[in-house]
Amino acid sequence: MAKTQLSGARAAAPAFKEGTGLGVQQIDIVSNEDSGKTVSVVNSTMAFLYYESILQDSVRATVTFTDTGNTIEETTAMAGLPIVGQETVNIKFTDNNENTIKTTLFVNKVSPLLEDTTTSVVQLDLASREFIWNEKRRVNVRFDGKISDHVEKLLKDENFLGPTEKIKSLDGYTEKELDIEPTSNEHNFVGNNKKPYYIINWLSRGAVPESGSKGNTAGYFFWETSDKFYFKSIDSLMDTTQNKPKKSIIYNESPDAGGANIPEGYDYKALEYTVDNAVDVQQKLKLGAYSTRIITFDPFNCYYKCVTPNAGNSKIKGAANTPGDQKNLKLAGKKLPTLNPAFDIPEEGKEFSRTTYMVLDCGSLPAGTGEGESNQQLDKSKDENYNPGEVLNQGIMRMNQLFALKTSITIPGDFSLHAGDAIYVDAPELKTDTKNDEVDKQVGGNYIISDVCHYLSPKFTLTKLVLVRDSFGRKPKERG
């Protein structure tokens, strides 16, 4: 017999289950001094929030609990364990549809909020194991080859962020999967004592997917969820054939009636819905979201070159089919914003709002061996490393285009949703006649989840989503 899916107000109700508190089944804090000493704060938890974001390297969580004088060994957890930072915290929480997240995080910050002679209220800021390791690791070796291979090595190698035997032995910890989209371009470099997360994010802006075009589809994001690390191109996130919408959500002002009024074809009615499409023109121009210039200089032969990538949303001479043209991109909506032609500079090569300068790397880190008769490094000493003229500015443009349209919605708690997932959102169009509401064809359609916060309290089980996309115009809903 198929299980009924709870929706609407019922799914947003407190996730009380016998013996599990507020839908949180486990929050066990392990002492640093004695791994056999553990305290559970699940029954004293006042609020629990769990965060994921494509703009954040690590998952985060906060737990607020009351810490009484008899929490452990007739004293508080703060003094009895004691809690000083880096404690292991094993967590398990479930929504009203039995979607469960189980993870192991570590105490990053301790904040006493309220204290008297018998009781205190404490908030713990939690982060993943790799977040802590990143502060203690430095990259000092040379990397040759594909960018995606570099990212995998930084995450797997125990000299960087990879698991150590000590961490592997912790109860509740399992090594996370890696979902790394292969890149087509290579980048040889030396770590220069940088942190692993810094290196990964530095590489992401110029990474090009195997299925893409080097001059048009650069730009990756790196982020973590409860079960995986992701290194994915912006184009694959926007492409609904690869990243199919996980849920369909509608917002209107009709009463929810416990989920009975949800239109056919939608999974949820949003409890709150706001659209932020207020464009700061000056900021977009400064960032070079739609037109840029990159000037490269090759010290090997003193060759100077100027390239002007353009998004193709201005009708100017030479703009069509240049690097970054929207017709070469996978867009979530129909098209990028159309800019006012009155501000176009018609002269070829003059349409740009941001300039990047780059001295090309030729001969300093050639690939291959430097020994024997073949002497591969000598043969490749004239080759250009990384090709920034083709990918750097285009990656900058693509990342800034992604936030052209932002929507925030609150839905009943759904812990199956993660950062990077695609969803479909509709809302009624603002019209004088509201009797026959039509969906908004400008801002409705496909989005990806930029940020997700799961919230559990004595009153609610909610999920707050920040949704973003690169373009305007509602595409038809994909049918699974």
XYZ file of C-alpha atoms in Angstrom:
480
model
C 0.000 0.000 0.000
C 1.445 3.372 -1.016
C 2.282 5.720 1.808
C 0.399 9.031 1.959
C 2.564 12.123 1.464
C 1.910 14.795 4.057
C 1.723 18.319 2.652
C 0.667 21.790 3.608
C 0.069 22.683 7.238
C 0.304 19.074 8.387
C 3.812 18.657 6.997
C 4.889 21.928 8.616
C 3.661 20.885 12.058
C 6.152 19.972 14.797
C 7.721 16.625 13.968
C 6.959 15.091 17.338
C 7.519 11.355 17.488
C 7.554 9.192 20.562
C 10.953 9.480 22.272
C 12.523 11.645 19.557
C 11.821 15.180 20.725
C 11.387 17.804 17.992
C 11.930 15.480 15.043
C 15.585 15.341 16.085
C 16.343 11.756 16.965
C 19.981 12.199 17.870
C 22.313 14.976 19.000
C 25.129 13.207 20.832
C 28.172 15.240 21.856
C 31.375 13.234 22.409
C 34.029 14.434 24.846
C 37.481 15.253 23.468
C 39.103 13.956 26.670
C 37.271 10.615 26.826
C 35.612 9.250 23.671
C 33.506 6.979 25.880
C 31.875 9.990 27.549
C 28.856 11.197 25.586
C 25.969 13.476 26.402
C 22.679 13.639 24.476
C 20.968 17.029 24.283
C 18.112 15.856 22.053
C 15.443 16.254 24.731
C 16.665 19.695 25.823
C 16.949 21.127 22.312
C 14.983 24.343 21.853
C 15.786 24.901 18.155
C 17.842 23.159 15.519
C 18.891 24.665 12.172
C 20.816 22.933 9.407
C 22.340 24.829 6.430
C 23.664 23.996 2.970
C 24.698 26.420 0.222
C 26.393 26.292 -3.193
C 28.316 29.371 -1.981
C 29.564 27.599 1.136
C 32.330 24.996 1.292
C 30.923 23.245 4.362
C 27.543 22.242 5.729
C 26.729 24.096 8.938
C 24.271 23.645 11.782
C 23.311 25.376 15.013
C 21.735 23.712 18.021
C 20.288 25.703 20.908
C 19.642 23.733 24.091
C 19.067 24.195 27.800
C 22.041 23.002 29.850
C 20.918 22.182 33.393
C 22.998 21.263 36.432
C 22.252 17.556 36.069
C 22.921 17.074 32.341
C 25.960 14.849 33.011
C 27.534 13.735 36.296
C 25.364 16.200 38.245
C 26.719 19.164 36.332
C 26.235 20.904 32.979
C 27.387 19.526 29.641
C 29.654 22.549 29.252
C 31.551 21.640 32.429
C 31.014 17.880 32.550
C 32.365 16.877 29.128
C 33.691 19.677 28.941
C 32.687 21.439 25.689
C 35.700 23.439 24.509
C 35.471 23.136 20.692
C 36.062 20.432 18.035
C 33.831 17.921 19.879
C 32.249 15.274 17.653
C 28.466 15.674 17.347
C 26.479 12.797 15.840
C 23.157 14.075 14.455
C 20.028 12.497 13.043
C 16.784 14.344 12.246
C 13.626 13.501 10.285
C 10.725 15.440 8.762
C 7.040 14.462 8.835
C 7.458 12.386 5.652
C 10.336 10.398 7.143
C 13.068 11.996 5.032
C 16.100 11.622 7.279
C 19.452 13.389 7.393
C 22.207 11.676 9.365
C 25.567 13.351 9.685
C 28.568 13.910 11.933
C 29.621 17.498 12.563
C 32.080 19.165 14.924
C 31.766 22.047 17.376
C 33.200 25.196 15.809
C 31.868 27.841 18.189
C 30.238 27.841 21.634
C 27.932 30.744 22.542
C 26.311 30.909 26.017
C 23.057 32.839 25.474
C 21.556 32.895 28.968
C 22.786 31.763 32.370
C 21.564 31.687 35.959
C 22.414 29.591 39.020
C 20.666 26.412 37.820
C 20.193 26.607 34.058
C 21.937 28.019 31.031
C 20.988 28.260 27.364
C 23.833 27.353 25.000
C 24.132 27.609 21.217
C 26.632 25.430 19.383
C 27.799 26.295 15.872
C 28.696 23.072 14.051
C 30.692 22.427 10.878
C 32.002 19.443 8.932
C 35.282 17.615 9.491
C 36.814 19.089 6.321
C 36.005 22.614 7.513
C 38.264 22.034 10.544
C 40.981 20.248 8.539
C 41.085 23.076 6.007
C 42.428 25.425 8.698
C 45.305 23.052 9.462
C 46.359 21.977 5.947
C 48.458 23.781 3.348
C 49.031 22.892 -0.296
C 52.742 22.972 -1.174
C 53.055 20.490 -4.042
C 52.843 20.777 -7.820
C 49.683 19.722 -9.696
C 49.620 18.738 -13.381
C 46.628 17.814 -15.488
C 42.868 18.301 -15.456
C 41.261 20.657 -12.958
C 38.700 18.036 -11.924
C 41.538 15.631 -11.045
C 43.123 18.306 -8.836
C 39.859 18.779 -6.928
C 39.486 15.039 -6.391
C 43.037 14.784 -5.067
C 42.545 17.682 -2.653
C 39.429 16.015 -1.245
C 40.754 12.442 -1.097
C 44.445 12.719 -0.264
C 45.065 12.487 3.492
C 47.793 15.123 3.140
C 45.028 17.622 2.326
C 41.355 17.007 3.222
C 41.232 13.218 2.934
C 40.182 11.129 5.964
C 42.742 9.979 8.523
C 42.554 6.772 10.517
C 41.749 8.741 13.660
C 38.739 10.407 12.059
C 37.568 7.239 10.322
C 37.264 5.433 13.638
C 34.648 7.849 14.987
C 31.184 6.394 15.481
C 28.688 7.644 12.917
C 31.314 8.836 10.401
C 31.400 7.500 6.850
C 33.543 8.869 4.054
C 31.476 11.109 1.776
C 30.907 10.498 -1.902
C 32.378 12.874 -4.466
C 30.273 14.117 -7.372
C 32.903 15.804 -9.521
C 31.948 16.767 -13.061
C 34.967 16.135 -15.338
C 36.630 19.181 -16.850
C 38.041 19.483 -20.351
C 40.841 21.929 -19.570
C 44.083 21.491 -17.669
C 45.880 23.763 -15.239
C 49.421 23.190 -13.929
C 50.255 25.054 -10.733
C 52.052 24.991 -7.386
C 49.967 25.335 -4.214
C 52.083 28.159 -2.718
C 51.055 27.314 0.844
C 47.349 28.025 0.234
C 44.519 26.209 2.022
C 42.758 23.382 0.100
C 39.380 25.141 -0.045
C 41.046 28.299 -1.365
C 42.708 26.308 -4.167
C 39.450 24.571 -5.143
C 37.496 27.830 -5.331
C 40.347 29.496 -7.234
C 40.267 26.688 -9.806
C 36.474 26.715 -10.125
C 36.154 30.037 -11.965
C 38.144 28.829 -14.993
C 37.024 25.192 -15.122
C 35.274 24.103 -18.338
C 33.034 20.996 -18.523
C 33.871 18.200 -20.952
C 30.558 18.711 -22.734
C 31.069 22.458 -23.035
C 32.943 24.885 -25.224
C 36.176 26.324 -23.774
C 35.322 29.888 -24.735
C 31.714 29.813 -23.575
C 30.862 27.552 -20.658
C 33.485 28.137 -17.959
C 32.515 28.368 -14.311
C 32.019 25.741 -11.586
C 30.686 25.697 -8.031
C 32.055 23.665 -5.143
C 29.874 22.831 -2.147
C 29.001 20.178 0.416
C 25.728 18.487 1.387
C 24.964 15.967 4.096
C 26.027 13.056 1.887
C 28.306 14.395 -0.892
C 30.840 16.932 -2.076
C 29.937 18.521 -5.404
C 32.089 20.185 -8.061
C 29.649 21.025 -10.849
C 29.553 23.401 -13.786
C 26.998 26.202 -13.859
C 25.771 24.947 -17.234
C 24.997 21.479 -15.866
C 23.118 23.002 -12.923
C 21.006 25.130 -15.282
C 20.407 22.299 -17.759
C 17.116 20.612 -16.793
C 17.954 17.570 -18.922
C 20.866 16.874 -16.544
C 19.573 18.461 -13.338
C 15.877 17.607 -13.464
C 13.559 19.530 -11.115
C 13.119 17.557 -7.908
C 9.908 19.255 -6.757
C 7.217 21.518 -8.200
C 5.982 24.277 -5.918
C 3.192 26.808 -6.335
C 2.312 29.862 -4.299
C -1.100 31.518 -4.155
C -3.231 33.167 -1.540
C -5.974 30.536 -1.298
C -6.242 28.672 2.024
C -4.145 25.568 2.292
C -6.798 23.280 3.838
C -4.212 20.758 4.951
C -2.905 20.212 1.433
C -6.309 19.606 -0.157
C -6.104 22.732 -2.328
C -2.753 22.002 -3.956
C -3.256 22.127 -7.757
C -2.535 18.998 -9.756
C 1.081 18.676 -10.840
C 2.552 20.429 -7.796
C 4.082 18.885 -4.687
C 3.724 21.808 -2.292
C 2.141 25.168 -1.770
C 4.736 27.632 -0.526
C 3.915 29.151 2.848
C 5.896 32.311 2.031
C 7.153 33.636 -1.303
C 9.237 36.693 -2.198
C 10.981 37.645 -5.445
C 14.138 39.743 -5.463
C 14.771 40.852 -9.019
C 15.913 44.336 -8.096
C 18.918 44.793 -10.361
C 21.780 47.049 -9.284
C 23.004 48.206 -12.694
C 26.209 49.754 -11.397
C 27.118 46.619 -9.455
C 26.435 44.367 -12.448
C 28.608 46.555 -14.652
C 31.435 46.575 -12.107
C 31.330 42.787 -11.876
C 31.272 42.382 -15.660
C 28.182 40.199 -15.715
C 27.412 40.802 -19.403
C 30.462 42.319 -21.091
C 34.124 42.210 -20.122
C 37.596 42.680 -21.545
C 40.704 40.598 -20.841
C 44.163 41.804 -21.845
C 46.868 39.134 -21.948
C 50.628 39.542 -22.368
C 52.925 36.687 -23.384
C 56.447 37.372 -22.043
C 57.795 34.545 -24.224
C 57.209 36.467 -27.458
C 55.938 39.859 -26.132
C 52.565 39.261 -27.828
C 49.726 41.454 -26.553
C 46.113 40.391 -27.050
C 42.718 41.863 -26.153
C 39.546 39.748 -26.029
C 36.037 41.085 -25.234
C 33.654 38.288 -24.151
C 30.024 39.368 -24.478
C 26.775 37.743 -23.366
C 25.093 38.523 -26.689
C 22.258 40.507 -25.073
C 23.388 43.740 -26.738
C 22.955 44.259 -30.466
C 26.375 45.630 -31.273
C 28.838 44.923 -34.025
C 31.010 41.920 -33.282
C 29.044 40.853 -30.167
C 27.221 37.925 -31.750
C 28.764 34.513 -31.140
C 31.668 35.913 -29.105
C 32.931 33.981 -26.066
C 30.143 33.975 -23.491
C 27.279 34.443 -25.973
C 24.044 33.218 -24.361
C 23.172 31.085 -27.388
C 26.073 28.807 -26.400
C 24.876 28.452 -22.774
C 22.357 26.279 -20.968
C 19.889 28.705 -19.399
C 17.233 27.941 -16.773
C 14.941 30.577 -18.277
C 14.425 31.672 -21.839
C 17.025 34.436 -22.130
C 19.366 36.780 -20.301
C 18.040 40.283 -19.547
C 17.864 42.517 -22.635
C 19.931 45.631 -22.037
C 19.093 49.138 -23.229
C 20.751 49.621 -26.657
C 21.172 53.342 -25.880
C 24.143 52.371 -23.698
C 25.818 50.090 -26.241
C 29.188 51.131 -27.622
C 28.861 50.172 -31.300
C 32.569 50.195 -32.074
C 33.908 46.631 -32.237
C 35.950 45.616 -29.210
C 34.866 48.628 -27.133
C 31.794 47.125 -25.413
C 32.982 46.119 -21.930
C 32.451 47.198 -18.312
C 35.278 45.348 -16.562
C 38.891 44.691 -17.530
C 41.116 41.851 -16.351
C 44.867 41.803 -16.964
C 46.847 38.564 -17.137
C 50.481 37.733 -17.832
C 50.419 34.382 -19.598
C 52.230 31.418 -18.124
C 54.368 29.931 -20.883
C 57.254 27.611 -20.058
C 57.258 27.873 -16.255
C 55.310 24.640 -15.550
C 55.254 22.534 -18.739
C 53.707 19.097 -18.425
C 55.596 15.832 -18.833
C 59.033 14.591 -17.788
C 62.237 16.566 -18.066
C 64.501 13.573 -18.495
C 65.612 11.297 -21.311
C 65.754 11.789 -25.041
C 62.069 12.737 -25.341
C 62.437 15.620 -22.852
C 58.676 16.332 -22.886
C 58.916 19.495 -20.814
C 61.295 21.107 -23.295
C 58.971 20.263 -26.169
C 56.034 21.863 -24.321
C 57.929 24.851 -22.976
C 56.208 27.190 -25.430
C 52.692 25.920 -24.657
C 50.358 28.226 -22.780
C 49.243 26.985 -19.360
C 45.521 27.261 -18.529
C 44.581 29.587 -21.465
C 43.056 32.383 -19.319
C 42.200 34.439 -22.392
C 39.620 31.811 -23.356
C 38.097 30.952 -19.979
C 38.854 33.405 -17.168
C 36.531 36.309 -17.953
C 33.849 34.041 -19.333
C 33.801 32.197 -16.004
C 33.531 35.521 -14.155
C 30.591 36.536 -16.351
C 28.809 33.218 -15.883
C 29.062 33.279 -12.091
C 27.659 36.805 -11.933
C 24.843 35.983 -14.347
C 23.638 33.170 -12.105
C 22.093 35.573 -9.604
C 20.080 37.585 -12.131
C 16.864 36.446 -10.444
C 16.514 35.363 -6.819
C 13.447 33.970 -5.052
C 12.990 33.031 -1.400
C 10.305 30.564 -0.375
C 9.333 28.757 2.796
C 7.739 25.325 2.502
C 6.754 22.569 4.944
C 9.840 20.709 6.128
C 11.292 18.575 3.330
C 14.687 17.177 4.232
C 15.082 15.473 0.829
C 16.006 18.854 -0.701
C 19.666 19.864 -0.869
C 21.746 22.752 -2.187
C 22.190 22.429 -5.957
C 18.883 20.633 -6.543
C 16.609 22.031 -9.250
C 12.982 22.826 -8.482
C 10.099 24.368 -10.418
C 8.230 27.345 -8.921
C 5.048 29.095 -10.057
C 3.141 32.045 -8.619
C 0.172 34.032 -9.932
C 0.774 37.035 -12.133
C -0.171 40.394 -10.634
C -3.326 41.518 -12.455
C -6.325 43.752 -11.844
C -8.703 40.853 -12.418
C -7.785 38.127 -9.926
C -10.648 35.773 -10.767
C -8.669 33.961 -13.450
C -5.117 33.961 -12.164
C -2.405 33.041 -14.632
C 1.115 32.033 -13.633
C 3.832 34.644 -13.898
C 5.617 33.877 -17.154
C 8.526 36.209 -16.377
C 9.790 34.912 -13.030
C 8.150 31.458 -12.869
C 9.884 28.270 -13.939
C 13.132 26.448 -13.226
C 15.469 27.429 -10.387
C 18.309 25.847 -8.480
C 18.581 25.875 -4.710
C 21.365 28.244 -3.745
C 20.776 28.011 0.016
C 18.649 25.696 2.135
C 17.891 25.898 5.841
C 15.975 23.143 7.615
C 14.420 24.426 10.821
C 12.930 22.416 13.695
C 11.349 23.954 16.789
C 8.505 23.164 19.227
C 6.149 24.987 16.823
C 7.300 24.231 13.271
C 9.143 21.916 10.900
C 10.077 24.170 7.992
C 12.443 24.419 5.052
C 13.553 27.836 3.798
C 14.968 27.945 0.264
C 16.856 30.659 -1.591
C 16.442 29.974 -5.306
C 18.507 31.507 -8.108
C 18.783 31.380 -11.866
C 20.617 33.132 -14.656
C 17.791 34.252 -16.927
C 14.201 35.448 -17.262
C 11.200 33.797 -18.904
C 9.305 30.665 -17.872
C 10.213 27.492 -19.713
C 7.610 24.672 -19.854
C 7.681 22.273 -16.947
C 9.799 19.172 -17.524
C 7.812 15.962 -17.209
C 9.587 13.028 -15.575
